[in-house]
mmCIF file with all atom_site columns, C-alpha atoms in Angstrom:
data_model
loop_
_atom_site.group_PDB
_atom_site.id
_atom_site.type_symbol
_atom_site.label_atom_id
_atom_site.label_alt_id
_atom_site.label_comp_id
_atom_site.label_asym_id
_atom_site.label_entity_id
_atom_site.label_seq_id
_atom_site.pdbx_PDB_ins_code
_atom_site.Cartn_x
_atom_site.Cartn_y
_atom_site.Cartn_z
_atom_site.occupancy
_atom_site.B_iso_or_equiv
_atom_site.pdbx_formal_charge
_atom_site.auth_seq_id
_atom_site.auth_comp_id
_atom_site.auth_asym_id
_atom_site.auth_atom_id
_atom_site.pdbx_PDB_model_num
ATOM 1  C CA . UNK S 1 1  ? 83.350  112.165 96.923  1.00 72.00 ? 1  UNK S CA 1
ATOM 2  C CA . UNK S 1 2  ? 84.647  108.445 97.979  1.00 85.00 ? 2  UNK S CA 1
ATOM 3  C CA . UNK S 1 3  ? 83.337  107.009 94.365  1.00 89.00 ? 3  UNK S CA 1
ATOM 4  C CA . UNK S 1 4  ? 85.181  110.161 92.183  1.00 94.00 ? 4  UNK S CA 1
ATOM 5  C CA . UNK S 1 5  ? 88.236  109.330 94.600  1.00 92.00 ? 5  UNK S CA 1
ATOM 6  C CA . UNK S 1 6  ? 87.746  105.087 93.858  1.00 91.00 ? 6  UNK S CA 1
ATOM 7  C CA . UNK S 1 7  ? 86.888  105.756 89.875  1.00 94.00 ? 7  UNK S CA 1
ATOM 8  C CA . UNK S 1 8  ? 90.294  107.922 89.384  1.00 95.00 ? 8  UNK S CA 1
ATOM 9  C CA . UNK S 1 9  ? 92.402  105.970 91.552  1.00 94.00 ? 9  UNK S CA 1
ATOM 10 C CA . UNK S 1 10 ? 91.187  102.283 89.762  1.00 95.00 ? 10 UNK S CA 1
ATOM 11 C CA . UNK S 1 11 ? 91.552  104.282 86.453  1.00 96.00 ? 11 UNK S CA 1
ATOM 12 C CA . UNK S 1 12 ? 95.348  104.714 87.515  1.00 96.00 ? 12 UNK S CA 1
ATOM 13 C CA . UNK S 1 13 ? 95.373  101.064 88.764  1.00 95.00 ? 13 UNK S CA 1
ATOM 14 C CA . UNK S 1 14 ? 94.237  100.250 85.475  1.00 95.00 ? 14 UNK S CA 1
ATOM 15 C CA . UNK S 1 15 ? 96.786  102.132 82.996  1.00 96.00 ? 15 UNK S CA 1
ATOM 16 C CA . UNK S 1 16 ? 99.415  101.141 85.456  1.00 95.00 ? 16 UNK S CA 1
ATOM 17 C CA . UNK S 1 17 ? 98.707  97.135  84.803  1.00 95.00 ? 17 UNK S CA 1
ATOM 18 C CA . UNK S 1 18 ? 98.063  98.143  81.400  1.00 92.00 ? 18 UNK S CA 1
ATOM 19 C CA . UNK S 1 19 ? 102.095 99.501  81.078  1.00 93.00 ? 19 UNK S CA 1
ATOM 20 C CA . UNK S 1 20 ? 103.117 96.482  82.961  1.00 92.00 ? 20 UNK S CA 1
ATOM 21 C CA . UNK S 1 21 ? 101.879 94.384  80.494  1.00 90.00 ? 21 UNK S CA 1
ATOM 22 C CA . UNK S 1 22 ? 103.998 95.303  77.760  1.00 86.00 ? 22 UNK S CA 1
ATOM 23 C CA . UNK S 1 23 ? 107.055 94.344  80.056  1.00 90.00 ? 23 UNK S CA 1
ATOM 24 C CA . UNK S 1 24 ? 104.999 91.420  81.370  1.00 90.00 ? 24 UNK S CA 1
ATOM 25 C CA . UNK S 1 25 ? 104.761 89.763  77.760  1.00 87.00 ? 25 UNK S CA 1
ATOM 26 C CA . UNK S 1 26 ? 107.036 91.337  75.366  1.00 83.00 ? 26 UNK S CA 1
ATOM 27 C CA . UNK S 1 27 ? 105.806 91.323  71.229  1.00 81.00 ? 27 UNK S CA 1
ATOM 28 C CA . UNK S 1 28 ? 102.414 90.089  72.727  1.00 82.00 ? 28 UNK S CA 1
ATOM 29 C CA . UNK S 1 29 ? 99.595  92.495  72.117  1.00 84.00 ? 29 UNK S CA 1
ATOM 30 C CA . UNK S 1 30 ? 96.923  90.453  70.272  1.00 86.00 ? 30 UNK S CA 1
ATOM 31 C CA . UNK S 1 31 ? 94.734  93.621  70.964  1.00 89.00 ? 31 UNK S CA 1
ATOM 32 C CA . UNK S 1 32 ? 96.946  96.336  70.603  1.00 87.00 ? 32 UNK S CA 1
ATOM 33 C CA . UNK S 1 33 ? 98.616  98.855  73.038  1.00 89.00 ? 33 UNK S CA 1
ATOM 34 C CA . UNK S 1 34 ? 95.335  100.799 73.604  1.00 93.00 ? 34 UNK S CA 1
ATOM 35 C CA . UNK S 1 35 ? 93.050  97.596  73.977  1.00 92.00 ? 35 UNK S CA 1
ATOM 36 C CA . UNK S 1 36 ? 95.336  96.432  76.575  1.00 91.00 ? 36 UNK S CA 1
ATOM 37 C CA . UNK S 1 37 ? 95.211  99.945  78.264  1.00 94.00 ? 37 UNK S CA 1
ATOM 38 C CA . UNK S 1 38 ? 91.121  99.540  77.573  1.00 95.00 ? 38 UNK S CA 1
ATOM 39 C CA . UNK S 1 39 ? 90.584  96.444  79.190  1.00 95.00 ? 39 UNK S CA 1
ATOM 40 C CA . UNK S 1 40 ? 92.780  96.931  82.098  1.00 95.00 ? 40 UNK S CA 1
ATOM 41 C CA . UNK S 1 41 ? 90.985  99.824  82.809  1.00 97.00 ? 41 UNK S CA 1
ATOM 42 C CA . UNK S 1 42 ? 87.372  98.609  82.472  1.00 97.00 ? 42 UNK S CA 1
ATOM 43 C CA . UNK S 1 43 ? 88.559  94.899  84.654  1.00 96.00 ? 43 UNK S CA 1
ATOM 44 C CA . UNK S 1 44 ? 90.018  97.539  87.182  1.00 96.00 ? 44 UNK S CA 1
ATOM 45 C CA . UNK S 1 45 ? 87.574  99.628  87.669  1.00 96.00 ? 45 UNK S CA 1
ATOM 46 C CA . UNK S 1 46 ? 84.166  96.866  87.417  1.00 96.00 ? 46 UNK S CA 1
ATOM 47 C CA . UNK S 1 47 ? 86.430  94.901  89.976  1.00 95.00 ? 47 UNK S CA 1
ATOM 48 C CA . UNK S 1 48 ? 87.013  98.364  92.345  1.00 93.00 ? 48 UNK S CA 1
ATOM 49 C CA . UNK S 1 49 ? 82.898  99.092  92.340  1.00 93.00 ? 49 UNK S CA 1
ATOM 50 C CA . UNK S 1 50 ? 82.452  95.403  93.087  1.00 92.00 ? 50 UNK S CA 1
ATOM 51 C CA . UNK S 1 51 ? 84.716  95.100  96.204  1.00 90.00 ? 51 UNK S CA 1
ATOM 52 C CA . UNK S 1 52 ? 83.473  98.662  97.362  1.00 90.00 ? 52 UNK S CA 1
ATOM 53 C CA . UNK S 1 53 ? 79.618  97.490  97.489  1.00 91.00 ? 53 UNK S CA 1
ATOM 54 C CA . UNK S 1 54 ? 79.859  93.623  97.939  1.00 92.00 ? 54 UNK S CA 1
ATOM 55 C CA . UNK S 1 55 ? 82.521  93.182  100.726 1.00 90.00 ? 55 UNK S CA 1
ATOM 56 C CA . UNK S 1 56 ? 80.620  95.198  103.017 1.00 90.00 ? 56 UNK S CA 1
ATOM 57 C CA . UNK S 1 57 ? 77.556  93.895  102.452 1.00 92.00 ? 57 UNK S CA 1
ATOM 58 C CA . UNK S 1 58 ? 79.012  90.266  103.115 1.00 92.00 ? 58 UNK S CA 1
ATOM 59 C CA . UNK S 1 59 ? 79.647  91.478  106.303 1.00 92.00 ? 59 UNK S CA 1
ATOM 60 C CA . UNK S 1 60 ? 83.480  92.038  106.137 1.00 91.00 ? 60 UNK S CA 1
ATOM 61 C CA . UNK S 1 61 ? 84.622  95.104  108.285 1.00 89.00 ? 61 UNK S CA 1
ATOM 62 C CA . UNK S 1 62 ? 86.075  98.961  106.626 1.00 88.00 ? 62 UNK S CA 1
ATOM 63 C CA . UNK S 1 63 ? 89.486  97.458  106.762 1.00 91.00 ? 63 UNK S CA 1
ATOM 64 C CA . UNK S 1 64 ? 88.772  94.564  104.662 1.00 90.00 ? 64 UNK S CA 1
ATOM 65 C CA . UNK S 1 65 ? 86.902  96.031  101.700 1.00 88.00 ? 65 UNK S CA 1
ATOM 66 C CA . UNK S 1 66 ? 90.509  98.462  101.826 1.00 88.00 ? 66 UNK S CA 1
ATOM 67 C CA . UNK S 1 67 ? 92.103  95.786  101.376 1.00 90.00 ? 67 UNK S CA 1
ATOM 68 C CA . UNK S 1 68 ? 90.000  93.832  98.736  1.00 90.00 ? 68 UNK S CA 1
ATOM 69 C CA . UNK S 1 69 ? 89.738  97.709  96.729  1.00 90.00 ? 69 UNK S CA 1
ATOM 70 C CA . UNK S 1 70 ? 93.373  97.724  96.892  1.00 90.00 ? 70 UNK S CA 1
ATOM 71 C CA . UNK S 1 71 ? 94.767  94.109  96.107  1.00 92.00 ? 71 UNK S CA 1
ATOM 72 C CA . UNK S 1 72 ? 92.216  93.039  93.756  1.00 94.00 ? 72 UNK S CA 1
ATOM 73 C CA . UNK S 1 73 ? 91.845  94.807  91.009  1.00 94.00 ? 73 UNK S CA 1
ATOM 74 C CA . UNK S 1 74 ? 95.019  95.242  89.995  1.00 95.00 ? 74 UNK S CA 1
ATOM 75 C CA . UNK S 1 75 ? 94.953  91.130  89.661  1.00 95.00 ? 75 UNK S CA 1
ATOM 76 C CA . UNK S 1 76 ? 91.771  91.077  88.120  1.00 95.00 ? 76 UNK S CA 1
ATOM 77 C CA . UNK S 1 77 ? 93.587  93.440  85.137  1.00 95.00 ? 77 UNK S CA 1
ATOM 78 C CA . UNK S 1 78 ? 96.334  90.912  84.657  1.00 95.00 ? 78 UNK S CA 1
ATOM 79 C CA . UNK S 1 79 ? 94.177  88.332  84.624  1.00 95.00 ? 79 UNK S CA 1
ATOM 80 C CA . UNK S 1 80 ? 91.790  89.664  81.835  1.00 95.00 ? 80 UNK S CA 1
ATOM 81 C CA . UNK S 1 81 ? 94.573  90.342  79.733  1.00 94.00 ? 81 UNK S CA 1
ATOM 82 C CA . UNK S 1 82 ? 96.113  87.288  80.220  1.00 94.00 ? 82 UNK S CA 1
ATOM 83 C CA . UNK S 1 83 ? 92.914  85.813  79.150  1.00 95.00 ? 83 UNK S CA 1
ATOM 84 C CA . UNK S 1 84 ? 92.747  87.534  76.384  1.00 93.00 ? 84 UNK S CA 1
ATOM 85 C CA . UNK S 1 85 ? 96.063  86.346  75.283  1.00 91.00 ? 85 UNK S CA 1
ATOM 86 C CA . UNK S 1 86 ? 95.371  82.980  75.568  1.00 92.00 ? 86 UNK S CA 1
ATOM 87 C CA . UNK S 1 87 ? 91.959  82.992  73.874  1.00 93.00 ? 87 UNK S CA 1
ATOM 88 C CA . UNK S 1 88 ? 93.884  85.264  70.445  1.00 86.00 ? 88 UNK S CA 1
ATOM 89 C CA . UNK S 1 89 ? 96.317  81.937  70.295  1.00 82.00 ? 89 UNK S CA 1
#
């Protein structure tokens, strides 16, 4: 039940950053509206599997791997999609 609850909630991390970045960079969507919406989604939710397996294997307590499920993702999005603005230029 944890990983359905993690896979919908980075799903909604993911079209959340997805919106954002139409406000984020205005008349930039070398991929479109849905590719931005696609990759935010896939970044979000690779990233949210990774910090739910990895950080407590490294030995990091429950509250940490909250925290890492929580924060990083959402930055992992922005930064795909900013990378994939700078590599369309």
């Amino acid at each position: 039940m944890d990983i359905l609850i993690l896979v919908i909630a980075m799903v909604l991390v993911g079209l959340l950053v997805g919106y954002l970045a139409g406000f984020i960079w205005k008349d930039n969507r070398p991929i479109g509206v849905q590719g931005d919406y696609i990759a935010a989604v896939i970044s979000a939710v690779v990233m949210g599997f990774i910090d739910w397996y990895v950080i407590p294997a490294m030995g990091f307590s429950p509250t940490m791997r909250l925290l890492g499920v929580i924060l990083e993702p959402p930055f992992t999005a922005l930064l795909v999609l900013w990378i994939i603005r700078k590599a369309k230029q």
